PDB file of C-alpha atoms in Angstrom:
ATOM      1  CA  UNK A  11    -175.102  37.224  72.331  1.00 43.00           C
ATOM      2  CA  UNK A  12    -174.409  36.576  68.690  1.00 45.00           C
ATOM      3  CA  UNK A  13    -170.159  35.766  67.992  1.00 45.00           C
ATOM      4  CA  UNK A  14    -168.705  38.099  65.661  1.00 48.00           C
ATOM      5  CA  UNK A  15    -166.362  36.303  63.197  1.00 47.00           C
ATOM      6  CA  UNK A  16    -162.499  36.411  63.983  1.00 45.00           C
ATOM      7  CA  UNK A  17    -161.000  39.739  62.895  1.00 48.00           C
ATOM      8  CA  UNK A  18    -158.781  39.799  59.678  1.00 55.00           C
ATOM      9  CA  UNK A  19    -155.181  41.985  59.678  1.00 56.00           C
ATOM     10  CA  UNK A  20    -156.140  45.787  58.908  1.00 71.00           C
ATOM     11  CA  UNK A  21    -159.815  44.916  60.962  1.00 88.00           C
ATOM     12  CA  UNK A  22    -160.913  48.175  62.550  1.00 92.00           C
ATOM     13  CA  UNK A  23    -162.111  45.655  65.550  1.00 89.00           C
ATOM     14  CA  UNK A  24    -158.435  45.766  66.766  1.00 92.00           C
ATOM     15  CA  UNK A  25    -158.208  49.297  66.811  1.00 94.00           C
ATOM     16  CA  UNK A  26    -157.836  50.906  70.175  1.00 93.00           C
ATOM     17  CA  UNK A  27    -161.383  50.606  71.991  1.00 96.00           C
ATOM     18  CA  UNK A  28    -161.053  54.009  73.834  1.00 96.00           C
ATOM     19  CA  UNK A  29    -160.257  55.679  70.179  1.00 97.00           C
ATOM     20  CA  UNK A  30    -163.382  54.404  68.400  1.00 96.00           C
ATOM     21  CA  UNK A  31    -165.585  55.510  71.135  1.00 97.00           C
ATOM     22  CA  UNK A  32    -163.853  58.862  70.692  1.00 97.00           C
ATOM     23  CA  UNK A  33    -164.391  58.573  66.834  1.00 97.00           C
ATOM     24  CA  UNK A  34    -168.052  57.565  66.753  1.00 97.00           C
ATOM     25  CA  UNK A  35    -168.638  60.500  69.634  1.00 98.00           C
ATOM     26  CA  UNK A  36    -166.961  62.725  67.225  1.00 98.00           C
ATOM     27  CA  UNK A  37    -168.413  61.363  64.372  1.00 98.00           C
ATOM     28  CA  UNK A  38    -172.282  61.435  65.421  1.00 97.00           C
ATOM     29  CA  UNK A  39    -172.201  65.197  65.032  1.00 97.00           C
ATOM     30  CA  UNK A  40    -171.048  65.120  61.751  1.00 97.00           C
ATOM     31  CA  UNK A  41    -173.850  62.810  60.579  1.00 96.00           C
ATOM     32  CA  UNK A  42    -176.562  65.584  61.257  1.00 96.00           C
ATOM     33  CA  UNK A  43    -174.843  67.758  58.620  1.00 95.00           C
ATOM     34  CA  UNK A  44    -176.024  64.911  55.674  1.00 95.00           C
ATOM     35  CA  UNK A  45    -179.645  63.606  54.736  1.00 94.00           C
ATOM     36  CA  UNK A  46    -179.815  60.437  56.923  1.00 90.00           C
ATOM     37  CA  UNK A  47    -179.921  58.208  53.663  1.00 93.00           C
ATOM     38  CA  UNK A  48    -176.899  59.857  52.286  1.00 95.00           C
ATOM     39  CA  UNK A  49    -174.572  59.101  55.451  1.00 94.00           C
ATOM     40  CA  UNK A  50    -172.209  57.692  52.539  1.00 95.00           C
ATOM     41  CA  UNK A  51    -171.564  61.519  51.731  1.00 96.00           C
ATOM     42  CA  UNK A  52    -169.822  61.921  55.049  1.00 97.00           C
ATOM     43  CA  UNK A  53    -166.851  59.682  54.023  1.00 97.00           C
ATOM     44  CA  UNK A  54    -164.175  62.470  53.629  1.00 96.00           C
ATOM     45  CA  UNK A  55    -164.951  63.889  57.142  1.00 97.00           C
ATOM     46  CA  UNK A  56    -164.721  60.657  58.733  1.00 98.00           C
ATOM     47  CA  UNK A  57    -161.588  59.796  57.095  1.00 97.00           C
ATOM     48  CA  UNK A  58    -160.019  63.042  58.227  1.00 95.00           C
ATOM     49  CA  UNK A  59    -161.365  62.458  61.504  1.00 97.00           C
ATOM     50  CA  UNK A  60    -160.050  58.966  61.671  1.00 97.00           C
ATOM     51  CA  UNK A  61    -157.035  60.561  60.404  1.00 95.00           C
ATOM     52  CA  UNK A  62    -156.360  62.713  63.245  1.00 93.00           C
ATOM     53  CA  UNK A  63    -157.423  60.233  66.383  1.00 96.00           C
ATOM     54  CA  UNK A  64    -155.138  57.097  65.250  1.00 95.00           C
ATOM     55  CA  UNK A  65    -152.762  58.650  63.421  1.00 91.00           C
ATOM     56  CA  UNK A  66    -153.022  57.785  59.640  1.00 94.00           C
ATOM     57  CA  UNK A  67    -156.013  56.417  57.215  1.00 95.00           C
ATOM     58  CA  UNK A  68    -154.620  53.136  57.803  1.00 95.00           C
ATOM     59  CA  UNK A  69    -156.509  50.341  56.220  1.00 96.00           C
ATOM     60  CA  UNK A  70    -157.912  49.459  59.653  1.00 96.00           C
ATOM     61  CA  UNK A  71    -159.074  53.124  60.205  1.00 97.00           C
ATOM     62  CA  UNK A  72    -160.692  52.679  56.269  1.00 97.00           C
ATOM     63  CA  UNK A  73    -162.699  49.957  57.209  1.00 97.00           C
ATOM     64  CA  UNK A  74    -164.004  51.551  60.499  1.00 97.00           C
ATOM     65  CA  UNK A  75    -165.400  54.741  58.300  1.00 97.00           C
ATOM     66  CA  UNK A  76    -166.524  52.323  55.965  1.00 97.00           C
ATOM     67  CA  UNK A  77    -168.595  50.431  58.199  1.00 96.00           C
ATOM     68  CA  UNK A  78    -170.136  53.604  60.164  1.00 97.00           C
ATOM     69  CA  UNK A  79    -170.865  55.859  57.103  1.00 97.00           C
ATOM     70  CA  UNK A  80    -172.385  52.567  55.299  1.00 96.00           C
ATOM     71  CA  UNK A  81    -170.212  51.749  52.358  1.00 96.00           C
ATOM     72  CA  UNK A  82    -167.673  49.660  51.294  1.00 95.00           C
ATOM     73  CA  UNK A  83    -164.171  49.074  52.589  1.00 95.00           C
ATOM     74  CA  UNK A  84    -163.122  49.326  48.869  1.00 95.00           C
ATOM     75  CA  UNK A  85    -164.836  52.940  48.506  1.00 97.00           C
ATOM     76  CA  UNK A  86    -162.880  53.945  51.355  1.00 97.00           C
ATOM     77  CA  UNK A  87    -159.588  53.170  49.917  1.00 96.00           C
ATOM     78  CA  UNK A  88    -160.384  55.279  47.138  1.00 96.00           C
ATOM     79  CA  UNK A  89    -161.290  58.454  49.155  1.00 96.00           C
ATOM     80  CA  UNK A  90    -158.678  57.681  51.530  1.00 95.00           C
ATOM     81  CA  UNK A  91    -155.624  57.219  48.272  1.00 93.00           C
ATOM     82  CA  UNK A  92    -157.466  59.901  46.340  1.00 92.00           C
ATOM     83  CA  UNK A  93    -156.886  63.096  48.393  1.00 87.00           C
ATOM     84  CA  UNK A  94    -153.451  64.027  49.695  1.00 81.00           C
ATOM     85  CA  UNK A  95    -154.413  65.659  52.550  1.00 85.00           C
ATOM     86  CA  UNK A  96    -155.012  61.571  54.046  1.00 92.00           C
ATOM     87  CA  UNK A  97    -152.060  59.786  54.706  1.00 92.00           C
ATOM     88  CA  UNK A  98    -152.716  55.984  54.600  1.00 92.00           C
ATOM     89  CA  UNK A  99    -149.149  55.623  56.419  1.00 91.00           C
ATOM     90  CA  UNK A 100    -147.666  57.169  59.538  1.00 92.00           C
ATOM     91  CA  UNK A 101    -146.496  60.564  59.001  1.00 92.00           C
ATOM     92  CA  UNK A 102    -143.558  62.014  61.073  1.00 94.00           C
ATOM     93  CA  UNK A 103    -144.896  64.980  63.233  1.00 94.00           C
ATOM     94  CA  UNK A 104    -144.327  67.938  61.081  1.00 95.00           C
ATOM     95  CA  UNK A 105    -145.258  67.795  57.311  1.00 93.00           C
ATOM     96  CA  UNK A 106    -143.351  69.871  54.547  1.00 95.00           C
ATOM     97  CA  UNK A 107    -144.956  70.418  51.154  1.00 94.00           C
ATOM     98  CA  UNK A 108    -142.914  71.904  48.412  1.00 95.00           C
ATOM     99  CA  UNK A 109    -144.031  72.868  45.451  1.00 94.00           C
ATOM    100  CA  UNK A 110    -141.660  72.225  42.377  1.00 94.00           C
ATOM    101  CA  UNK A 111    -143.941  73.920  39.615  1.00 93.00           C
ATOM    102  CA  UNK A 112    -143.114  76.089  36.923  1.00 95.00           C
ATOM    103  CA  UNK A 113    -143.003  79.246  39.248  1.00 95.00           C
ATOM    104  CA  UNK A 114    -141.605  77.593  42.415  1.00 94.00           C
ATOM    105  CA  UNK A 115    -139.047  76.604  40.948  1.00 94.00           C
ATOM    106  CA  UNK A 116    -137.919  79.166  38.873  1.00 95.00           C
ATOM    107  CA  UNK A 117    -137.844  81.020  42.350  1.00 95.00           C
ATOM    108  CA  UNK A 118    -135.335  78.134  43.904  1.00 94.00           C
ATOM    109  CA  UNK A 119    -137.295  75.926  45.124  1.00 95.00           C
ATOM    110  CA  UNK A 120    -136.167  72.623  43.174  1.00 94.00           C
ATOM    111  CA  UNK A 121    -132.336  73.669  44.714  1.00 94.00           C
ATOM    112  CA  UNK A 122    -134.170  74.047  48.130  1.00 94.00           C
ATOM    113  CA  UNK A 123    -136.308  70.461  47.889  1.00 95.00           C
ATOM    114  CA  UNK A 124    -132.979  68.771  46.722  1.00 95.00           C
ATOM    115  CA  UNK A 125    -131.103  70.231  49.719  1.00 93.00           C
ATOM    116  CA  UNK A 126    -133.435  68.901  52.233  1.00 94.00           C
ATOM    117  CA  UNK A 127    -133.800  65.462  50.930  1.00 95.00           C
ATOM    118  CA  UNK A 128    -130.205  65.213  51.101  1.00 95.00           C
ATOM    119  CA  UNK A 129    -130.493  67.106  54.810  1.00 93.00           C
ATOM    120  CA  UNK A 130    -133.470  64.921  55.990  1.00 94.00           C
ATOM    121  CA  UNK A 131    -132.086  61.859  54.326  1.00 95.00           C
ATOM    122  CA  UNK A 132    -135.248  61.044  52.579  1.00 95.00           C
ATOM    123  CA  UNK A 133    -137.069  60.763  49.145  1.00 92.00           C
ATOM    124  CA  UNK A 134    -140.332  62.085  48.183  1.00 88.00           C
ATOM    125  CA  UNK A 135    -142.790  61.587  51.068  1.00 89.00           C
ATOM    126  CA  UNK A 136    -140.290  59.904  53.450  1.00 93.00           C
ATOM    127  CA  UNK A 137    -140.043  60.598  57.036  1.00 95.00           C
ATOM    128  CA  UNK A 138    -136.785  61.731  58.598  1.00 95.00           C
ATOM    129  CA  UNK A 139    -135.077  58.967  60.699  1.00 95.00           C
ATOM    130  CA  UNK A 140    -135.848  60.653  63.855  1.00 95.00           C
ATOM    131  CA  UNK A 141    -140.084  60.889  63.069  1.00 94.00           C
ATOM    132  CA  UNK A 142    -139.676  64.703  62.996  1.00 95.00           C
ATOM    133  CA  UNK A 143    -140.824  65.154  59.533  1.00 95.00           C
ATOM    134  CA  UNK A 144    -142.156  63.601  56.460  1.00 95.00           C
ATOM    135  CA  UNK A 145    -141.284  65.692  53.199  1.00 95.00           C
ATOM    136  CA  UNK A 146    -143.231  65.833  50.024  1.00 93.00           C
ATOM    137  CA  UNK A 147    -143.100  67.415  46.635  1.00 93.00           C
ATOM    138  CA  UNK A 148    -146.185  68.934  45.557  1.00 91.00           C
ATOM    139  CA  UNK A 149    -147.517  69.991  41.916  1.00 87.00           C
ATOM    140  CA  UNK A 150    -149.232  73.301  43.399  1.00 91.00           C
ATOM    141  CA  UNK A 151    -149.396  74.954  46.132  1.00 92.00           C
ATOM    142  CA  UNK A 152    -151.574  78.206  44.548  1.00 92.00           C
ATOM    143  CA  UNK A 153    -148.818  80.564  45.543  1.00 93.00           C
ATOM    144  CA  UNK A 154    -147.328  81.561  42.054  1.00 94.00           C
ATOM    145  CA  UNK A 155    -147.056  84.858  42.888  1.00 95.00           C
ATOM    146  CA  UNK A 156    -145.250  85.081  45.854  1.00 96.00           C
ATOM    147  CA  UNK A 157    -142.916  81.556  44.907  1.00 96.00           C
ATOM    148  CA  UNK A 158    -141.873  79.625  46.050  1.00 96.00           C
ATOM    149  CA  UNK A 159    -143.705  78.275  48.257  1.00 96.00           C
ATOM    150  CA  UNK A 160    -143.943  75.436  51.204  1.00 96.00           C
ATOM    151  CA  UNK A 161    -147.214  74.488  53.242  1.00 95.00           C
ATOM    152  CA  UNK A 162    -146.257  73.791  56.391  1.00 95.00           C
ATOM    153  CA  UNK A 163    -148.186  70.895  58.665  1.00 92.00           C
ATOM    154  CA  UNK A 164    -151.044  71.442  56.211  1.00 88.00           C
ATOM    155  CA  UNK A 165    -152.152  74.490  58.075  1.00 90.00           C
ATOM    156  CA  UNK A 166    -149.507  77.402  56.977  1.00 95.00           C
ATOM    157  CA  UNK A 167    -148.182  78.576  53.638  1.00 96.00           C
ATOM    158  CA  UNK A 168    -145.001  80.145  53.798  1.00 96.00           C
ATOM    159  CA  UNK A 169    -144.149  82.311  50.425  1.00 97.00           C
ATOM    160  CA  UNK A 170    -141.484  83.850  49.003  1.00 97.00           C
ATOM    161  CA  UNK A 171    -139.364  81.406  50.676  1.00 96.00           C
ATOM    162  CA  UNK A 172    -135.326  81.794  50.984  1.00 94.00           C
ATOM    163  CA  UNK A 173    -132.817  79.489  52.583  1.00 92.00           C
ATOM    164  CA  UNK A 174    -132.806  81.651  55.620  1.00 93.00           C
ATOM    165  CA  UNK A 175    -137.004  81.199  56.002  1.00 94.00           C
ATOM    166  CA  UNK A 176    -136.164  77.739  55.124  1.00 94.00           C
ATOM    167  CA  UNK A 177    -133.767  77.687  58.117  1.00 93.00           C
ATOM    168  CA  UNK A 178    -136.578  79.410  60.459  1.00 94.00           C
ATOM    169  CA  UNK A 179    -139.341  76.881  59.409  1.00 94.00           C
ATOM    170  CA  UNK A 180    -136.827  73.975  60.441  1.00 93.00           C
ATOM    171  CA  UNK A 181    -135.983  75.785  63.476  1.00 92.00           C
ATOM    172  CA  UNK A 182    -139.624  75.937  64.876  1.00 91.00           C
ATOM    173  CA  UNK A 183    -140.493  72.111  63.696  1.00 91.00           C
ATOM    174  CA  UNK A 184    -139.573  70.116  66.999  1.00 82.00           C
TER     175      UNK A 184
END
């Protein structure tokens, strides 16, 4: 059996073995959606999936999507530091995106982002000293309309947000 060289800091080899056989289970699937030699295309899922069985896109979780979809580590990093929805460092467990555009904050919600920095303790994407949640300011959240507006976990948009709602959407983060 051929040696493998030593592994390097941010090597995927020293992720957790049980959570790369979970990600190349997970990720096999996904490969029958692309062309077999455009397995480069699939990137993007595997980074999100990566994403959600360690954690964050760390650079060792880069390399490990580069190596199975068949690119380069550096092509990784770019998908991985291009989209926002990838976090290439640990996250708290809840996520809070506030938009401060034109229309959000018109509606309050540069008073509101303010006041929960100074709550929370944190700057733009900082994570609350207990881990509870990472908050962000956002350009857009698509909610002009109804501002102003917070995504909440990446999965619910909360509009027409007051300091009461606010309240309610800290209330139900634990």
């Amino acid at each position: 059996m051929a040696s493998q060289p030593p592994s390097t800091p941010g090597d995927w080899r020293d992720l957790p073995k049980d959570k790369v056989a979970r990600f190349d289970a997970e990720l096999a699937p996904v490969f029958l959606r692309y062309p077999p030699d455009r397995r480069e295309a699939a990137m993007l899922p595997a980074l999100r999936l990566g994403q959600e069985i360690f954690g964050h896109a760390s650079p060792a979780v880069q390399q490990l999507c580069a190596d199975r979809v068949g690119a380069s580590p550096a092509r990784a990093e770019e998908v991985a530091t291009f989209y926002v929805m990838l976090h290439t460092e640990p996250t708290g467990r809840h996520i809070l995106d506030i938009c401060t555009n034109v229309s959000c904050c018109l509606a309050g919600s540069e008073r509101m982002y303010r006041d929960l920095k100074k709550r929370l303790g944190v700057e733009s994407g900082g994570t609350s000293a207990d881990g509870r949640i990472t908050l962000r300011e956002v350009e857009c959240l698509g909610s002009c309309g109804t501002a102003p507006a917070i995504l909440v976990d990446e999965r619910e948009m909360v509009e027409r947000v007051t300091p009461a709602k606010l309240e309610k959407i800290l209330g139900g983060l634990e």
